[in-house]
Every structure is written in structure tokens, then in C-alpha cells.
Amino acid sequence: QVQLVQSGAEMKKPGASVKISCRTSGYTFAHYTIHWVRQAPGQKLEWMGWLNAGNLNTKFSQNFKGRVTFTRDTSASTVSMELSSLTSGDTAMYYCAREGGYNIDYWGQGTLVTVSS
Amino acid sequence: QSALTQPRSVSGSPGQSVTISCTGASSDVGGYNYVSWYQQYPGKAPKLMIYDVSKRPSGVPDRFSGSKSGSTASLTISGLQAEDEADYYCCSYAGEYTWVFGGGTKLTVL
């Protein structure tokens, strides 16, 4: 079965960076795109961007352009997301999710990132 | 891009039907048949309930149905059950390989 397992919760200081990993299984890694979505406490889902695990193409939401980087490790079927220049406004649950034909289908369990001085 | 517009809350009694709307624009909901709906319980990851406007993934009860008219998509839940109480989010492909989510709707089963 398709599974996406994310790394554990992170606590960071303002100005720092955070890197979250998303280990996938149950499907052919290079055939799918992984999206990143975040959700601030009590708030809505916010689309951040995607990485095509096969050809390394990426697309970022304008809200995060210049601050977010996506990488992949094919040998580990893992995609990672790094967000820099953190502020308290970046405190949120971050999700990776697989795209199946223009629809986001399977989701990771989420990684809580807390930004506080 | 702006978030899709959903009602903040809806409610219904067990056995009744409720419909949640998701209003966008011709650049997203109105322009593509790639609208999906997600159910999210508190503290949990979203779960896909509807994709491609009206298709149900395997395992999703047929009480859940989706439709679209113009730039407004809708999720209808018939035969409401207590377990349906959750937050629901719509999502649409918005062109140029971007996606946009709705603001979310809290469903209360009375």
C-alpha cells in the first residue's frame, strides 16, 4: 500500500532553516510528483509547491518562492523540503502528499514545525 | 492565487443530507475538472474523498458525491452519520502547474 512517512517534529529559532523528509513506499517513486502543503494551527491548508521525483522539475507557490527548496534521494525513495528564514508565521504542520493525475491523493502524517525564540 | 471560498460551517442531523460549496474562478474550478475534496479529523492528515470533481476513491462510501457547475464545486454527503463530523477542504488545479485549496468547512452532525 502507498505510504508516506515524514520525519519528526522540529523546534527552530527565528531566522533558522528546517528540513523535513518524506519517505515513500508502495509505488514506483520516480513515476509521481510529491507536493508540500502546510497548515498553521487552526487554519486552512496552504499549497506550497511540488517536486517531480522522476525529472526533478519543481514549482513553488509565489508565497514561498526563494525560501523553499525541494530535493530527492532516489535510493531512499525520499523527498525533502527545506524552508529558510523562518518566522513565527511559519509555525505549522507540514504535509507531503503524492499527486495522482492532477489530484493530490495520499498524504504523509505531517510534521509539526514550531518557530519560537 | 486566492483561496477557494467555502462556508465556514454547515450542520445536519443524522440521516439528512448536507452540501458544501467551493467557489473559485474560471482560472481554477471553472477551468478544469480537477477538483478534489478532503476530510480531515482534528490532529490527523487529510483524506481524499472525491477527485476529478465526482470520482470516489476505493473505500469511500457512496454517501459522498461531488459535482460542479461553472466555477462552483459541491460535495454532498447523504445519510449523515456521526463519524462524518470533520473539516472538509476542496482543492483545485489552478493552471500553470499550481494548486489552490479552499478555506475549509466544519461539518457538525447534530
PDB file of N, CA, C and O in Angstrom, chain A residues 35 37 39 43-47 50 59 61 95 99 101-105 107-109, chain B residues 3 34-36 38 40 44-46 48 51-52 89 93 96-99 101-103:
ATOM      1  N   HIS A  35       3.867  16.769  -3.542  1.00  0.00           N
ATOM      2  CA  HIS A  35       3.503  18.128  -3.161  1.00  0.00           C
ATOM      3  C   HIS A  35       3.778  18.349  -1.685  1.00  0.00           C
ATOM      4  O   HIS A  35       3.809  17.400  -0.899  1.00  0.00           O
ATOM      5  N   VAL A  37       2.268  20.758   1.511  1.00  0.00           N
ATOM      6  CA  VAL A  37       1.124  21.554   1.943  1.00  0.00           C
ATOM      7  C   VAL A  37       1.320  21.844   3.421  1.00  0.00           C
ATOM      8  O   VAL A  37       1.731  20.962   4.170  1.00  0.00           O
ATOM      9  N   GLN A  39      -0.270  23.730   7.156  1.00  0.00           N
ATOM     10  CA  GLN A  39      -1.486  24.116   7.859  1.00  0.00           C
ATOM     11  C   GLN A  39      -1.111  24.729   9.188  1.00  0.00           C
ATOM     12  O   GLN A  39      -0.680  24.025  10.109  1.00  0.00           O
ATOM     13  N   GLN A  43      -5.874  26.713  11.112  1.00  0.00           N
ATOM     14  CA  GLN A  43      -6.051  27.400   9.829  1.00  0.00           C
ATOM     15  C   GLN A  43      -6.241  26.426   8.669  1.00  0.00           C
ATOM     16  O   GLN A  43      -6.267  25.220   8.860  1.00  0.00           O
ATOM     17  N   LYS A  44      -6.357  27.003   7.488  1.00  0.00           N
ATOM     18  CA  LYS A  44      -6.640  26.198   6.299  1.00  0.00           C
ATOM     19  C   LYS A  44      -5.372  25.564   5.743  1.00  0.00           C
ATOM     20  O   LYS A  44      -4.261  25.885   6.161  1.00  0.00           O
ATOM     21  N   LEU A  45      -5.560  24.643   4.805  1.00  0.00           N
ATOM     22  CA  LEU A  45      -4.457  24.047   4.075  1.00  0.00           C
ATOM     23  C   LEU A  45      -3.909  25.069   3.081  1.00  0.00           C
ATOM     24  O   LEU A  45      -4.671  25.794   2.431  1.00  0.00           O
ATOM     25  N   GLU A  46      -2.588  25.103   2.958  1.00  0.00           N
ATOM     26  CA  GLU A  46      -1.932  26.048   2.056  1.00  0.00           C
ATOM     27  C   GLU A  46      -0.942  25.300   1.174  1.00  0.00           C
ATOM     28  O   GLU A  46       0.000  24.676   1.669  1.00  0.00           O
ATOM     29  N   TRP A  47      -1.147  25.350  -0.118  1.00  0.00           N
ATOM     30  CA  TRP A  47      -0.274  24.663  -1.056  1.00  0.00           C
ATOM     31  C   TRP A  47       1.058  25.388  -1.169  1.00  0.00           C
ATOM     32  O   TRP A  47       1.088  26.614  -1.341  1.00  0.00           O
ATOM     33  N   TRP A  50       5.654  21.677  -5.507  1.00  0.00           N
ATOM     34  CA  TRP A  50       5.865  20.254  -5.781  1.00  0.00           C
ATOM     35  C   TRP A  50       7.225  19.983  -6.392  1.00  0.00           C
ATOM     36  O   TRP A  50       7.884  20.882  -6.920  1.00  0.00           O
ATOM     37  N   LYS A  59       7.921  23.333  -8.852  1.00  0.00           N
ATOM     38  CA  LYS A  59       7.073  24.508  -8.968  1.00  0.00           C
ATOM     39  C   LYS A  59       6.789  24.972  -7.548  1.00  0.00           C
ATOM     40  O   LYS A  59       6.525  24.128  -6.668  1.00  0.00           O
ATOM     41  N   SER A  61       4.756  27.833  -4.895  1.00  0.00           N
ATOM     42  CA  SER A  61       3.791  28.896  -4.692  1.00  0.00           C
ATOM     43  C   SER A  61       4.547  30.217  -4.568  1.00  0.00           C
ATOM     44  O   SER A  61       5.631  30.269  -3.990  1.00  0.00           O
ATOM     45  N   TYR A  95       2.822  18.943   5.522  1.00  0.00           N
ATOM     46  CA  TYR A  95       2.480  17.640   4.950  1.00  0.00           C
ATOM     47  C   TYR A  95       3.149  17.462   3.589  1.00  0.00           C
ATOM     48  O   TYR A  95       3.180  18.394   2.785  1.00  0.00           O
ATOM     49  N   GLU A  99       0.854  13.199  -5.758  1.00  0.00           N
ATOM     50  CA  GLU A  99      -0.117  13.601  -6.766  1.00  0.00           C
ATOM     51  C   GLU A  99      -0.361  12.446  -7.722  1.00  0.00           C
ATOM     52  O   GLU A  99       0.575  11.850  -8.258  1.00  0.00           O
ATOM     53  N   GLY A 101      -2.299  12.243 -11.085  1.00  0.00           N
ATOM     54  CA  GLY A 101      -3.089  12.792 -12.171  1.00  0.00           C
ATOM     55  C   GLY A 101      -3.848  14.055 -11.815  1.00  0.00           C
ATOM     56  O   GLY A 101      -5.072  14.081 -11.886  1.00  0.00           O
ATOM     57  N   TYR A 102      -3.161  15.090 -11.437  1.00  0.00           N
ATOM     58  CA  TYR A 102      -3.724  16.409 -11.118  1.00  0.00           C
ATOM     59  C   TYR A 102      -4.548  16.425  -9.835  1.00  0.00           C
ATOM     60  O   TYR A 102      -5.194  17.421  -9.528  1.00  0.00           O
ATOM     61  N   ASN A 103      -4.568  15.332  -9.113  1.00  0.00           N
ATOM     62  CA  ASN A 103      -5.232  15.304  -7.810  1.00  0.00           C
ATOM     63  C   ASN A 103      -4.238  14.819  -6.772  1.00  0.00           C
ATOM     64  O   ASN A 103      -3.489  13.872  -7.010  1.00  0.00           O
ATOM     65  N   ILE A 104      -4.246  15.442  -5.606  1.00  0.00           N
ATOM     66  CA  ILE A 104      -3.381  15.021  -4.516  1.00  0.00           C
ATOM     67  C   ILE A 104      -4.084  13.897  -3.803  1.00  0.00           C
ATOM     68  O   ILE A 104      -5.213  14.076  -3.310  1.00  0.00           O
ATOM     69  N   ASP A 105      -3.469  12.705  -3.776  1.00  0.00           N
ATOM     70  CA  ASP A 105      -4.195  11.556  -3.241  1.00  0.00           C
ATOM     71  C   ASP A 105      -3.688  11.106  -1.867  1.00  0.00           C
ATOM     72  O   ASP A 105      -4.384  11.205  -0.878  1.00  0.00           O
ATOM     73  N   TRP A 107      -1.384  11.171   1.600  1.00  0.00           N
ATOM     74  CA  TRP A 107      -0.730  12.175   2.429  1.00  0.00           C
ATOM     75  C   TRP A 107       0.174  11.525   3.468  1.00  0.00           C
ATOM     76  O   TRP A 107      -0.108  10.432   3.967  1.00  0.00           O
ATOM     77  N   GLY A 108       1.246  12.243   3.836  1.00  0.00           N
ATOM     78  CA  GLY A 108       2.031  11.850   4.986  1.00  0.00           C
ATOM     79  C   GLY A 108       1.292  12.214   6.261  1.00  0.00           C
ATOM     80  O   GLY A 108       0.237  12.861   6.224  1.00  0.00           O
ATOM     81  N   GLN A 109       1.867  11.819   7.400  1.00  0.00           N
ATOM     82  CA  GLN A 109       1.185  12.039   8.676  1.00  0.00           C
ATOM     83  C   GLN A 109       1.365  13.461   9.193  1.00  0.00           C
ATOM     84  O   GLN A 109       0.688  13.866  10.132  1.00  0.00           O
TER      85      GLN A 109
ATOM     86  N   ALA B   3      -7.487  31.804  -2.164  1.00  0.00           N
ATOM     87  CA  ALA B   3      -8.080  30.551  -1.733  1.00  0.00           C
ATOM     88  C   ALA B   3      -9.496  30.439  -2.286  1.00  0.00           C
ATOM     89  O   ALA B   3     -10.183  31.436  -2.513  1.00  0.00           O
ATOM     90  N   TYR B  34     -10.510  19.146 -12.280  1.00  0.00           N
ATOM     91  CA  TYR B  34      -9.566  18.567 -11.320  1.00  0.00           C
ATOM     92  C   TYR B  34      -9.839  19.150  -9.937  1.00  0.00           C
ATOM     93  O   TYR B  34      -8.977  19.792  -9.341  1.00  0.00           O
ATOM     94  N   VAL B  35     -11.052  18.935  -9.469  1.00  0.00           N
ATOM     95  CA  VAL B  35     -11.421  19.354  -8.124  1.00  0.00           C
ATOM     96  C   VAL B  35     -11.445  18.121  -7.228  1.00  0.00           C
ATOM     97  O   VAL B  35     -12.001  17.082  -7.603  1.00  0.00           O
ATOM     98  N   SER B  36     -10.821  18.236  -6.087  1.00  0.00           N
ATOM     99  CA  SER B  36     -10.819  17.143  -5.119  1.00  0.00           C
ATOM    100  C   SER B  36     -11.323  17.648  -3.778  1.00  0.00           C
ATOM    101  O   SER B  36     -11.324  18.858  -3.505  1.00  0.00           O
ATOM    102  N   TYR B  38     -11.322  16.728   0.556  1.00  0.00           N
ATOM    103  CA  TYR B  38     -10.613  16.033   1.615  1.00  0.00           C
ATOM    104  C   TYR B  38     -11.380  16.142   2.927  1.00  0.00           C
ATOM    105  O   TYR B  38     -11.953  17.186   3.230  1.00  0.00           O
ATOM    106  N   GLN B  40     -10.831  15.889   7.007  1.00  0.00           N
ATOM    107  CA  GLN B  40      -9.763  15.981   7.984  1.00  0.00           C
ATOM    108  C   GLN B  40     -10.323  15.988   9.396  1.00  0.00           C
ATOM    109  O   GLN B  40     -11.097  16.865   9.772  1.00  0.00           O
ATOM    110  N   LYS B  44      -5.260  15.039  12.508  1.00  0.00           N
ATOM    111  CA  LYS B  44      -4.976  14.000  11.516  1.00  0.00           C
ATOM    112  C   LYS B  44      -4.699  14.615  10.157  1.00  0.00           C
ATOM    113  O   LYS B  44      -5.051  15.756   9.881  1.00  0.00           O
ATOM    114  N   ALA B  45      -4.081  13.820   9.286  1.00  0.00           N
ATOM    115  CA  ALA B  45      -3.841  14.265   7.920  1.00  0.00           C
ATOM    116  C   ALA B  45      -5.139  14.211   7.116  1.00  0.00           C
ATOM    117  O   ALA B  45      -6.034  13.416   7.414  1.00  0.00           O
ATOM    118  N   PRO B  46      -5.247  15.055   6.092  1.00  0.00           N
ATOM    119  CA  PRO B  46      -6.426  14.987   5.222  1.00  0.00           C
ATOM    120  C   PRO B  46      -6.516  13.638   4.513  1.00  0.00           C
ATOM    121  O   PRO B  46      -5.499  12.974   4.275  1.00  0.00           O
ATOM    122  N   LEU B  48      -8.366  11.840   1.059  1.00  0.00           N
ATOM    123  CA  LEU B  48      -9.057  12.088  -0.203  1.00  0.00           C
ATOM    124  C   LEU B  48     -10.412  11.405  -0.212  1.00  0.00           C
ATOM    125  O   LEU B  48     -10.513  10.189   0.010  1.00  0.00           O
ATOM    126  N   TYR B  51     -12.235  12.950  -6.180  1.00  0.00           N
ATOM    127  CA  TYR B  51     -11.259  13.524  -7.090  1.00  0.00           C
ATOM    128  C   TYR B  51     -11.881  13.664  -8.476  1.00  0.00           C
ATOM    129  O   TYR B  51     -12.932  13.085  -8.755  1.00  0.00           O
ATOM    130  N   ASP B  52     -11.231  14.444  -9.316  1.00  0.00           N
ATOM    131  CA  ASP B  52     -11.772  14.719 -10.659  1.00  0.00           C
ATOM    132  C   ASP B  52     -13.246  15.115 -10.583  1.00  0.00           C
ATOM    133  O   ASP B  52     -14.081  14.602 -11.348  1.00  0.00           O
ATOM    134  N   TYR B  89     -12.169  20.090   3.030  1.00  0.00           N
ATOM    135  CA  TYR B  89     -11.460  21.056   2.184  1.00  0.00           C
ATOM    136  C   TYR B  89     -11.601  20.672   0.721  1.00  0.00           C
ATOM    137  O   TYR B  89     -11.478  19.497   0.370  1.00  0.00           O
ATOM    138  N   TYR B  93      -6.911  22.256  -9.250  1.00  0.00           N
ATOM    139  CA  TYR B  93      -5.801  22.616 -10.123  1.00  0.00           C
ATOM    140  C   TYR B  93      -6.100  24.025 -10.631  1.00  0.00           C
ATOM    141  O   TYR B  93      -7.243  24.348 -10.974  1.00  0.00           O
ATOM    142  N   GLU B  96      -0.977  26.305 -14.910  1.00  0.00           N
ATOM    143  CA  GLU B  96       0.465  26.549 -14.786  1.00  0.00           C
ATOM    144  C   GLU B  96       1.067  25.716 -13.652  1.00  0.00           C
ATOM    145  O   GLU B  96       1.980  26.170 -12.956  1.00  0.00           O
ATOM    146  N   TYR B  97       0.548  24.511 -13.497  1.00  0.00           N
ATOM    147  CA  TYR B  97       1.072  23.543 -12.526  1.00  0.00           C
ATOM    148  C   TYR B  97       1.018  24.060 -11.080  1.00  0.00           C
ATOM    149  O   TYR B  97       1.937  23.799 -10.292  1.00  0.00           O
ATOM    150  N   THR B  98      -0.025  24.779 -10.775  1.00  0.00           N
ATOM    151  CA  THR B  98      -0.263  25.233  -9.415  1.00  0.00           C
ATOM    152  C   THR B  98      -1.602  24.694  -8.922  1.00  0.00           C
ATOM    153  O   THR B  98      -2.466  24.330  -9.729  1.00  0.00           O
ATOM    154  N   TRP B  99      -1.734  24.629  -7.614  1.00  0.00           N
ATOM    155  CA  TRP B  99      -2.962  24.144  -6.987  1.00  0.00           C
ATOM    156  C   TRP B  99      -3.401  25.158  -5.941  1.00  0.00           C
ATOM    157  O   TRP B  99      -2.585  25.933  -5.407  1.00  0.00           O
ATOM    158  N   PHE B 101      -6.240  25.542  -2.459  1.00  0.00           N
ATOM    159  CA  PHE B 101      -7.190  24.926  -1.538  1.00  0.00           C
ATOM    160  C   PHE B 101      -8.284  25.913  -1.147  1.00  0.00           C
ATOM    161  O   PHE B 101      -8.111  27.137  -1.229  1.00  0.00           O
ATOM    162  N   GLY B 102      -9.387  25.357  -0.677  1.00  0.00           N
ATOM    163  CA  GLY B 102     -10.433  26.172  -0.097  1.00  0.00           C
ATOM    164  C   GLY B 102     -10.126  26.474   1.358  1.00  0.00           C
ATOM    165  O   GLY B 102      -9.182  25.931   1.939  1.00  0.00           O
ATOM    166  N   GLY B 103     -10.933  27.337   1.948  1.00  0.00           N
ATOM    167  CA  GLY B 103     -10.704  27.750   3.325  1.00  0.00           C
ATOM    168  C   GLY B 103     -11.137  26.740   4.366  1.00  0.00           C
ATOM    169  O   GLY B 103     -10.849  26.893   5.556  1.00  0.00           O
TER     170      GLY B 103
END
